[in-house]
Amino acid sequence: MGCFQSKVTRQYPGHEDPITLASQTAFSVSEVEALFELYKSISSSVIDDGLISKEEFQLALFKNRKKENIFANRIFDLFDAKKKGVIDFGDFVRALNVFHPNVSQEDKMTFAFKLYDMDGTGFIERNEVKQMLIALLCESEMKLADETIEAILDKTFLDADINQDGKIDIAEWQNFVSRNPSLLKIMTLPYLRDITTTFPSFVFNSEVDEVAT
Amino acid sequence: RVPATMNAFELISTSQGLNLSSLFEK
């Protein structure tokens, strides 16, 4: 490429080469380019700066930019790997990669652990689970008696917290998830298998020689 | 109705905020 700076690089700060991204992920080069079509549309939905802000992420998830949701916030924070307050294209592809059907259950399990370890202590603590449970109940307008919430937490921790120290470590989480595989269902997006069909316009915007795809 | 025997993570994983498939809906 020499000194040539592509239009894409100038318009999209942090835009990484599709071939490099494909080599780091389960995506093919064409799939990375199709994801770029999705990225362009999300990152220009509020401010056309080539980066995804939290507001744009919420808008894409809920079709409503004002909707606050602790889970969406947590996902955003995990996607924002460089902790810049925005998601660049490389972050976007690498984070979505975890949701690819071909990625190992081990990687999905680790990502889910980080997701639920809201305070980043290396443990999923009872108060974090309670906070998430209450947020879910509010979101879905379900009302549960305090005793029921405590009973659900007791049951969950009895099952998951093997050494009964009041918090779930990564080994306990791994064990718990292996006994409850449905918990990782949200970690797989079948859409990612057909991403080139969903965003066929990538073909017209491709910057990569066909040979490389 | 949510039975008290339900696992907390099963409930949490039903959050709309964790369902990234909506990112792909145009």
Tab-separated table of C-alpha atoms in Angstrom:
chain	number	residue	atom	x	y	z
A	1	MET	CA	0.000	0.000	0.000
A	2	GLY	CA	2.984	2.343	0.507
A	3	CYS	CA	2.021	5.905	1.517
A	4	PHE	CA	-1.505	5.519	0.196
A	5	GLN	CA	-4.028	6.382	2.847
A	6	SER	CA	-7.431	5.082	1.927
A	7	LYS	CA	-10.653	7.061	2.214
A	8	VAL	CA	-11.929	4.433	4.655
A	9	THR	CA	-9.014	5.027	7.073
A	10	ARG	CA	-9.596	8.781	7.101
A	11	GLN	CA	-13.347	8.541	7.664
A	12	TYR	CA	-13.216	5.736	10.214
A	13	PRO	CA	-10.640	6.258	12.960
A	14	GLY	CA	-9.316	2.926	14.211
A	15	HIS	CA	-10.397	1.161	11.017
A	16	GLU	CA	-8.275	-1.942	10.683
A	17	ASP	CA	-7.454	-3.901	7.593
A	18	PRO	CA	-10.147	-6.544	6.873
A	19	ILE	CA	-7.498	-9.164	6.090
A	20	THR	CA	-5.852	-8.651	9.497
A	21	LEU	CA	-9.204	-8.726	11.304
A	22	ALA	CA	-10.214	-11.899	9.463
A	23	SER	CA	-6.925	-13.530	10.510
A	24	GLN	CA	-7.679	-12.752	14.184
A	25	THR	CA	-11.284	-13.944	14.141
A	26	ALA	CA	-13.661	-16.634	12.885
A	27	PHE	CA	-14.834	-14.237	10.123
A	28	SER	CA	-13.733	-14.422	6.505
A	29	VAL	CA	-12.506	-11.243	4.790
A	30	SER	CA	-15.903	-10.881	3.028
A	31	GLU	CA	-17.686	-11.259	6.350
A	32	VAL	CA	-15.504	-8.558	7.937
A	33	GLU	CA	-16.399	-6.298	5.002
A	34	ALA	CA	-20.104	-7.094	5.425
A	35	LEU	CA	-19.770	-6.242	9.133
A	36	PHE	CA	-18.274	-2.927	8.058
A	37	GLU	CA	-21.557	-2.135	6.247
A	38	LEU	CA	-23.409	-2.728	9.525
A	39	TYR	CA	-20.777	-0.729	11.422
A	40	LYS	CA	-21.129	2.232	9.021
A	41	SER	CA	-24.861	2.365	9.530
A	42	ILE	CA	-24.684	2.167	13.367
A	43	SER	CA	-21.757	4.592	13.681
A	44	SER	CA	-23.470	7.273	11.598
A	45	SER	CA	-26.897	7.024	13.204
A	46	VAL	CA	-26.428	9.982	15.608
A	47	ILE	CA	-23.057	11.609	14.805
A	48	ASP	CA	-21.295	10.659	11.588
A	49	ASP	CA	-17.795	10.401	13.099
A	50	GLY	CA	-17.027	6.807	12.136
A	51	LEU	CA	-17.198	5.578	15.757
A	52	ILE	CA	-20.022	3.973	17.730
A	53	SER	CA	-21.024	5.967	20.807
A	54	LYS	CA	-23.070	4.503	23.653
A	55	GLU	CA	-26.101	6.383	22.389
A	56	GLU	CA	-25.707	4.890	18.901
A	57	PHE	CA	-25.257	1.423	20.385
A	58	GLN	CA	-28.453	1.787	22.421
A	59	LEU	CA	-30.288	3.109	19.382
A	60	ALA	CA	-29.209	0.062	17.354
A	61	LEU	CA	-30.233	-2.335	20.125
A	62	PHE	CA	-33.529	-0.817	21.194
A	63	LYS	CA	-34.408	1.502	18.284
A	64	ASN	CA	-34.559	4.115	21.051
A	65	ARG	CA	-31.499	6.188	21.969
A	66	LYS	CA	-32.725	7.229	25.405
A	67	LYS	CA	-33.315	3.747	26.714
A	68	GLU	CA	-30.930	3.108	29.610
A	69	ASN	CA	-30.212	-0.522	30.317
A	70	ILE	CA	-27.479	-1.872	32.581
A	71	PHE	CA	-26.916	-4.927	30.399
A	72	ALA	CA	-26.529	-2.881	27.220
A	73	ASN	CA	-24.124	-0.599	29.138
A	74	ARG	CA	-22.094	-3.589	30.250
A	75	ILE	CA	-21.970	-5.031	26.716
A	76	PHE	CA	-20.893	-1.610	25.421
A	77	ASP	CA	-18.089	-1.466	28.017
A	78	LEU	CA	-16.848	-4.909	26.963
A	79	PHE	CA	-16.974	-3.972	23.268
A	80	ASP	CA	-15.053	-0.766	24.084
A	81	ALA	CA	-11.862	-2.770	24.593
A	82	LYS	CA	-9.584	0.292	24.501
A	83	LYS	CA	-11.740	2.112	27.097
A	84	LYS	CA	-12.127	5.192	24.896
A	85	GLY	CA	-15.851	5.603	25.466
A	86	VAL	CA	-16.506	4.623	21.832
A	87	ILE	CA	-16.344	1.411	19.815
A	88	ASP	CA	-14.075	1.480	16.771
A	89	PHE	CA	-14.364	-1.018	13.944
A	90	GLY	CA	-11.604	-3.327	15.225
A	91	ASP	CA	-13.257	-3.466	18.680
A	92	PHE	CA	-16.603	-4.176	17.023
A	93	VAL	CA	-15.364	-7.115	14.939
A	94	ARG	CA	-13.275	-8.687	17.718
A	95	ALA	CA	-16.127	-8.416	20.262
A	96	LEU	CA	-18.753	-9.758	17.827
A	97	ASN	CA	-16.394	-12.615	17.056
A	98	VAL	CA	-17.144	-14.093	20.511
A	99	PHE	CA	-20.782	-14.400	19.352
A	100	HIS	CA	-19.837	-16.322	16.200
A	101	PRO	CA	-21.320	-19.843	16.100
A	102	ASN	CA	-17.858	-21.325	15.429
A	103	VAL	CA	-16.134	-19.760	18.430
A	104	SER	CA	-15.407	-22.091	21.356
A	105	GLN	CA	-17.750	-22.430	24.320
A	106	GLU	CA	-14.718	-21.631	26.469
A	107	ASP	CA	-14.400	-18.122	24.941
A	108	LYS	CA	-18.151	-17.566	25.238
A	109	MET	CA	-18.080	-18.722	28.860
A	110	THR	CA	-15.240	-16.285	29.668
A	111	PHE	CA	-17.026	-13.373	27.975
A	112	ALA	CA	-20.261	-14.140	29.856
A	113	PHE	CA	-18.301	-14.244	33.123
A	114	LYS	CA	-16.860	-10.761	32.445
A	115	LEU	CA	-20.321	-9.553	31.499
A	116	TYR	CA	-21.824	-10.596	34.829
A	117	ASP	CA	-18.777	-9.566	36.886
A	118	MET	CA	-20.144	-6.024	36.749
A	119	ASP	CA	-17.564	-4.512	39.130
A	120	GLY	CA	-14.621	-6.320	37.526
A	121	THR	CA	-13.499	-7.978	40.783
A	122	GLY	CA	-12.833	-11.373	39.195
A	123	PHE	CA	-15.921	-12.818	40.926
A	124	ILE	CA	-19.644	-12.724	40.269
A	125	GLU	CA	-20.914	-11.594	43.621
A	126	ARG	CA	-24.349	-12.077	45.102
A	127	ASN	CA	-25.045	-8.339	45.212
A	128	GLU	CA	-24.193	-8.069	41.482
A	129	VAL	CA	-26.595	-10.878	40.623
A	130	LYS	CA	-29.270	-9.259	42.779
A	131	GLN	CA	-28.738	-5.917	41.031
A	132	MET	CA	-29.014	-7.585	37.595
A	133	LEU	CA	-32.083	-9.541	38.643
A	134	ILE	CA	-33.851	-6.403	39.883
A	135	ALA	CA	-32.890	-4.579	36.658
A	136	LEU	CA	-34.336	-7.452	34.603
A	137	LEU	CA	-37.563	-7.407	36.612
A	138	CYS	CA	-37.905	-3.632	36.093
A	139	GLU	CA	-37.161	-3.987	32.373
A	140	SER	CA	-39.781	-6.682	31.903
A	141	GLU	CA	-42.249	-5.042	34.307
A	142	MET	CA	-42.357	-8.176	36.435
A	143	LYS	CA	-42.965	-7.832	40.103
A	144	LEU	CA	-41.530	-10.314	42.562
A	145	ALA	CA	-41.702	-10.309	46.332
A	146	ASP	CA	-38.374	-9.725	48.093
A	147	GLU	CA	-38.544	-13.223	49.546
A	148	THR	CA	-38.896	-14.675	46.050
A	149	ILE	CA	-35.859	-12.708	44.830
A	150	GLU	CA	-33.832	-13.914	47.815
A	151	ALA	CA	-35.054	-17.501	47.235
A	152	ILE	CA	-33.910	-17.335	43.580
A	153	LEU	CA	-30.518	-15.995	44.695
A	154	ASP	CA	-30.216	-18.678	47.403
A	155	LYS	CA	-31.005	-21.411	44.912
A	156	THR	CA	-28.608	-20.006	42.289
A	157	PHE	CA	-25.728	-19.634	44.737
A	158	LEU	CA	-26.374	-23.049	46.241
A	159	ASP	CA	-25.986	-24.509	42.736
A	160	ALA	CA	-23.157	-22.325	41.437
A	161	ASP	CA	-21.073	-21.275	44.424
A	162	ILE	CA	-19.501	-24.634	45.183
A	163	ASN	CA	-17.247	-23.457	48.042
A	164	GLN	CA	-20.131	-21.350	49.441
A	165	ASP	CA	-18.045	-18.199	49.931
A	166	GLY	CA	-20.825	-15.978	48.596
A	167	LYS	CA	-19.230	-15.334	45.190
A	168	ILE	CA	-18.780	-17.258	41.965
A	169	ASP	CA	-15.236	-17.579	40.638
A	170	ILE	CA	-14.327	-18.480	37.053
A	171	ALA	CA	-13.899	-22.214	37.810
A	172	GLU	CA	-17.277	-22.344	39.555
A	173	TRP	CA	-18.813	-20.453	36.631
A	174	GLN	CA	-17.304	-22.897	34.141
A	175	ASN	CA	-18.723	-25.807	36.132
A	176	PHE	CA	-22.140	-24.137	36.484
A	177	VAL	CA	-22.377	-23.306	32.771
A	178	SER	CA	-21.385	-26.837	31.785
A	179	ARG	CA	-24.372	-28.056	33.839
A	180	ASN	CA	-26.635	-25.308	32.430
A	181	PRO	CA	-25.530	-24.890	28.802
A	182	SER	CA	-28.636	-22.867	27.917
A	183	LEU	CA	-27.052	-19.933	29.804
A	184	LEU	CA	-24.630	-19.474	26.901
A	185	LYS	CA	-27.382	-19.351	24.289
A	186	ILE	CA	-27.286	-15.534	24.230
A	187	MET	CA	-23.582	-15.760	23.413
A	188	THR	CA	-24.246	-17.130	19.915
A	189	LEU	CA	-25.721	-15.035	17.108
A	190	PRO	CA	-26.763	-17.236	14.164
A	191	TYR	CA	-27.002	-13.994	12.104
A	192	LEU	CA	-23.209	-13.890	11.995
A	193	ARG	CA	-23.181	-16.961	9.760
A	194	ASP	CA	-25.167	-15.148	7.063
A	195	ILE	CA	-23.731	-11.698	7.456
A	196	THR	CA	-22.672	-11.418	3.794
A	197	THR	CA	-26.253	-12.184	2.711
A	198	THR	CA	-27.678	-9.640	5.156
A	199	PHE	CA	-25.307	-6.891	3.932
A	200	PRO	CA	-24.605	-7.758	0.271
A	201	SER	CA	-23.600	-4.162	-0.520
A	202	PHE	CA	-20.130	-4.879	0.903
A	203	VAL	CA	-19.248	-6.217	-2.555
A	204	PHE	CA	-19.498	-2.726	-4.073
A	205	ASN	CA	-17.388	-1.151	-1.329
A	206	SER	CA	-14.758	-3.851	-1.038
A	207	GLU	CA	-11.173	-2.610	-0.769
A	208	VAL	CA	-9.703	-6.086	-0.927
A	209	ASP	CA	-8.728	-7.994	-4.056
A	210	GLU	CA	-10.965	-10.954	-4.718
A	211	VAL	CA	-7.977	-13.283	-4.393
A	212	ALA	CA	-7.618	-12.345	-0.728
A	213	THR	CA	-11.206	-13.187	0.177
B	1	ARG	CA	-45.208	-16.277	37.244
B	2	VAL	CA	-41.559	-16.773	38.111
B	3	PRO	CA	-40.955	-19.810	40.291
B	4	ALA	CA	-38.457	-19.365	43.123
B	5	THR	CA	-36.651	-22.456	41.860
B	6	MET	CA	-35.595	-20.625	38.719
B	7	ASN	CA	-31.941	-19.896	38.186
B	8	ALA	CA	-31.125	-16.149	38.399
B	9	PHE	CA	-28.895	-16.236	35.302
B	10	GLU	CA	-31.633	-17.859	33.232
B	11	LEU	CA	-33.865	-14.906	34.062
B	12	ILE	CA	-31.119	-12.331	33.490
B	13	SER	CA	-30.254	-13.793	30.102
B	14	THR	CA	-33.756	-12.911	28.868
B	15	SER	CA	-32.903	-9.181	29.019
B	16	GLN	CA	-33.424	-7.284	25.787
B	17	GLY	CA	-30.107	-5.542	26.498
B	18	LEU	CA	-28.284	-8.863	26.133
B	19	ASN	CA	-29.999	-9.807	22.902
B	20	LEU	CA	-27.586	-8.525	20.282
B	21	SER	CA	-29.572	-9.999	17.402
B	22	SER	CA	-31.487	-6.706	17.259
B	23	LEU	CA	-28.259	-5.070	16.000
B	24	PHE	CA	-28.796	-6.930	12.728
B	25	GLU	CA	-32.368	-5.827	12.223
B	26	LYS	CA	-32.463	-2.934	9.821
